[in-house]
Amino acid sequence: ATGAKEIYADPKLAPRWVILDPEITVDTPHSLWAATGMKALSDTIETQCSRRATPLSDAVTRAAMTMLLADLGPSLTGPAPMDEAQLAARGRCQYAVGMALPQLAMVGVGLVAGLRHQLGGSLGVGHGVASTIVLPHVLRWNAPACPDQLAAAARAAGLASADELIAAVEALTVQLGLPTRLSEVGVTEADFRAVADHVLGDPAINTNPRPVTGPDDVIGVLQAAL
């Protein structure tokens, strides 16, 4: 009704148990699995760059990031029905998400999360798809504020630099067959101001490494992603 996505949090909303079973995912649509995996990858990188990151969150989310970079592609390829190798890759992806999400809750994320919330709330762009599209552009925008964190993330992934990490994210997006531009999912420049205004009220940006100081910051990233 409002065109904005709001966040409600309470311990009573948390499940007592989470079951990680790759066999129950075999009917998950390819695009949904791929985009959700990229959303999780985004979380692992944003958590490492969070203003509240800790040695614990860094260690866990770097490990989760490397698992997703290695296993997300193989989790979507292979014969039908899925063979044991593909199911094992899916299980590792699930485990990586299980590792990352508690760290996300403790130290926060950043502008990717704020953008995906509001691209979804305002324009109906899927959570994972929105994350996938804006991630490389947010990383480039944030890079001057978190060079050490991105360099460490790149090294953990076996890459030489933040630029190589961003390129790897973009290459994985193409490999998975996901959209790479906002224009592919119906977003236009006319939508930017309303999205930006909502993002400025989203708590996810509070831990972004580079302060988001006004709508022009958000609109600049959206223009790069258009």
JSON list of N, CA and C in Angstrom, two decimals, residues 1 21 52 60 75 79 81 102 104 110 153 160 172 206-207 212 214 220:
[
{"chain": "A", "resi": 1, "resn": "ALA", "atom": "N", "xyz": [0.82, -1.21, 0.00]},
{"chain": "A", "resi": 1, "resn": "ALA", "atom": "CA", "xyz": [0.00, 0.00, 0.00]},
{"chain": "A", "resi": 1, "resn": "ALA", "atom": "C", "xyz": [0.85, 1.26, 0.00]},
{"chain": "A", "resi": 21, "resn": "ASP", "atom": "N", "xyz": [18.34, -29.45, 3.49]},
{"chain": "A", "resi": 21, "resn": "ASP", "atom": "CA", "xyz": [18.20, -30.71, 2.77]},
{"chain": "A", "resi": 21, "resn": "ASP", "atom": "C", "xyz": [18.17, -30.41, 1.28]},
{"chain": "A", "resi": 52, "resn": "ARG", "atom": "N", "xyz": [30.18, -2.55, 11.27]},
{"chain": "A", "resi": 52, "resn": "ARG", "atom": "CA", "xyz": [30.20, -3.27, 12.54]},
{"chain": "A", "resi": 52, "resn": "ARG", "atom": "C", "xyz": [30.84, -4.65, 12.40]},
{"chain": "A", "resi": 60, "resn": "VAL", "atom": "N", "xyz": [33.70, -16.09, 9.22]},
{"chain": "A", "resi": 60, "resn": "VAL", "atom": "CA", "xyz": [32.59, -16.95, 8.82]},
{"chain": "A", "resi": 60, "resn": "VAL", "atom": "C", "xyz": [32.07, -16.55, 7.44]},
{"chain": "A", "resi": 75, "resn": "SER", "atom": "N", "xyz": [25.83, -26.13, -8.62]},
{"chain": "A", "resi": 75, "resn": "SER", "atom": "CA", "xyz": [24.53, -26.52, -8.07]},
{"chain": "A", "resi": 75, "resn": "SER", "atom": "C", "xyz": [23.40, -26.39, -9.09]},
{"chain": "A", "resi": 79, "resn": "PRO", "atom": "N", "xyz": [23.17, -33.34, -15.06]},
{"chain": "A", "resi": 79, "resn": "PRO", "atom": "CA", "xyz": [22.07, -34.07, -15.69]},
{"chain": "A", "resi": 79, "resn": "PRO", "atom": "C", "xyz": [20.78, -33.96, -14.89]},
{"chain": "A", "resi": 81, "resn": "PRO", "atom": "N", "xyz": [17.62, -36.43, -13.72]},
{"chain": "A", "resi": 81, "resn": "PRO", "atom": "CA", "xyz": [17.58, -35.79, -12.41]},
{"chain": "A", "resi": 81, "resn": "PRO", "atom": "C", "xyz": [18.97, -35.49, -11.86]},
{"chain": "A", "resi": 102, "resn": "PRO", "atom": "N", "xyz": [23.38, -15.59, 10.41]},
{"chain": "A", "resi": 102, "resn": "PRO", "atom": "CA", "xyz": [23.54, -15.07, 11.78]},
{"chain": "A", "resi": 102, "resn": "PRO", "atom": "C", "xyz": [24.51, -13.90, 11.85]},
{"chain": "A", "resi": 104, "resn": "LEU", "atom": "N", "xyz": [25.03, -11.72, 9.44]},
{"chain": "A", "resi": 104, "resn": "LEU", "atom": "CA", "xyz": [24.28, -10.59, 8.88]},
{"chain": "A", "resi": 104, "resn": "LEU", "atom": "C", "xyz": [23.43, -9.95, 9.97]},
{"chain": "A", "resi": 110, "resn": "GLY", "atom": "N", "xyz": [24.27, -3.52, 3.97]},
{"chain": "A", "resi": 110, "resn": "GLY", "atom": "CA", "xyz": [24.58, -2.22, 3.39]},
{"chain": "A", "resi": 110, "resn": "GLY", "atom": "C", "xyz": [23.60, -1.83, 2.30]},
{"chain": "A", "resi": 153, "resn": "ALA", "atom": "N", "xyz": [38.51, -9.86, 0.97]},
{"chain": "A", "resi": 153, "resn": "ALA", "atom": "CA", "xyz": [37.50, -10.75, 0.39]},
{"chain": "A", "resi": 153, "resn": "ALA", "atom": "C", "xyz": [38.02, -11.35, -0.91]},
{"chain": "A", "resi": 160, "resn": "ALA", "atom": "N", "xyz": [43.10, -11.47, -7.12]},
{"chain": "A", "resi": 160, "resn": "ALA", "atom": "CA", "xyz": [44.19, -10.54, -6.83]},
{"chain": "A", "resi": 160, "resn": "ALA", "atom": "C", "xyz": [43.73, -9.18, -6.34]},
{"chain": "A", "resi": 172, "resn": "LEU", "atom": "N", "xyz": [29.73, -14.62, -12.85]},
{"chain": "A", "resi": 172, "resn": "LEU", "atom": "CA", "xyz": [28.83, -15.63, -12.30]},
{"chain": "A", "resi": 172, "resn": "LEU", "atom": "C", "xyz": [27.38, -15.29, -12.63]},
{"chain": "A", "resi": 206, "resn": "ASN", "atom": "N", "xyz": [22.47, 1.78, 7.32]},
{"chain": "A", "resi": 206, "resn": "ASN", "atom": "CA", "xyz": [23.18, 2.34, 8.47]},
{"chain": "A", "resi": 206, "resn": "ASN", "atom": "C", "xyz": [24.56, 1.76, 8.67]},
{"chain": "A", "resi": 207, "resn": "THR", "atom": "N", "xyz": [24.78, 0.53, 8.17]},
{"chain": "A", "resi": 207, "resn": "THR", "atom": "CA", "xyz": [26.09, -0.10, 8.32]},
{"chain": "A", "resi": 207, "resn": "THR", "atom": "C", "xyz": [26.84, -0.17, 7.00]},
{"chain": "A", "resi": 212, "resn": "VAL", "atom": "N", "xyz": [25.64, 6.96, 3.06]},
{"chain": "A", "resi": 212, "resn": "VAL", "atom": "CA", "xyz": [24.67, 7.34, 2.04]},
{"chain": "A", "resi": 212, "resn": "VAL", "atom": "C", "xyz": [24.05, 8.65, 2.52]},
{"chain": "A", "resi": 214, "resn": "GLY", "atom": "N", "xyz": [22.38, 11.19, 0.77]},
{"chain": "A", "resi": 214, "resn": "GLY", "atom": "CA", "xyz": [21.20, 11.79, 0.17]},
{"chain": "A", "resi": 214, "resn": "GLY", "atom": "C", "xyz": [20.75, 11.02, -1.03]},
{"chain": "A", "resi": 220, "resn": "GLY", "atom": "N", "xyz": [22.74, 7.73, -8.23]},
{"chain": "A", "resi": 220, "resn": "GLY", "atom": "CA", "xyz": [23.95, 7.46, -9.00]},
{"chain": "A", "resi": 220, "resn": "GLY", "atom": "C", "xyz": [24.19, 5.98, -9.19]}
]
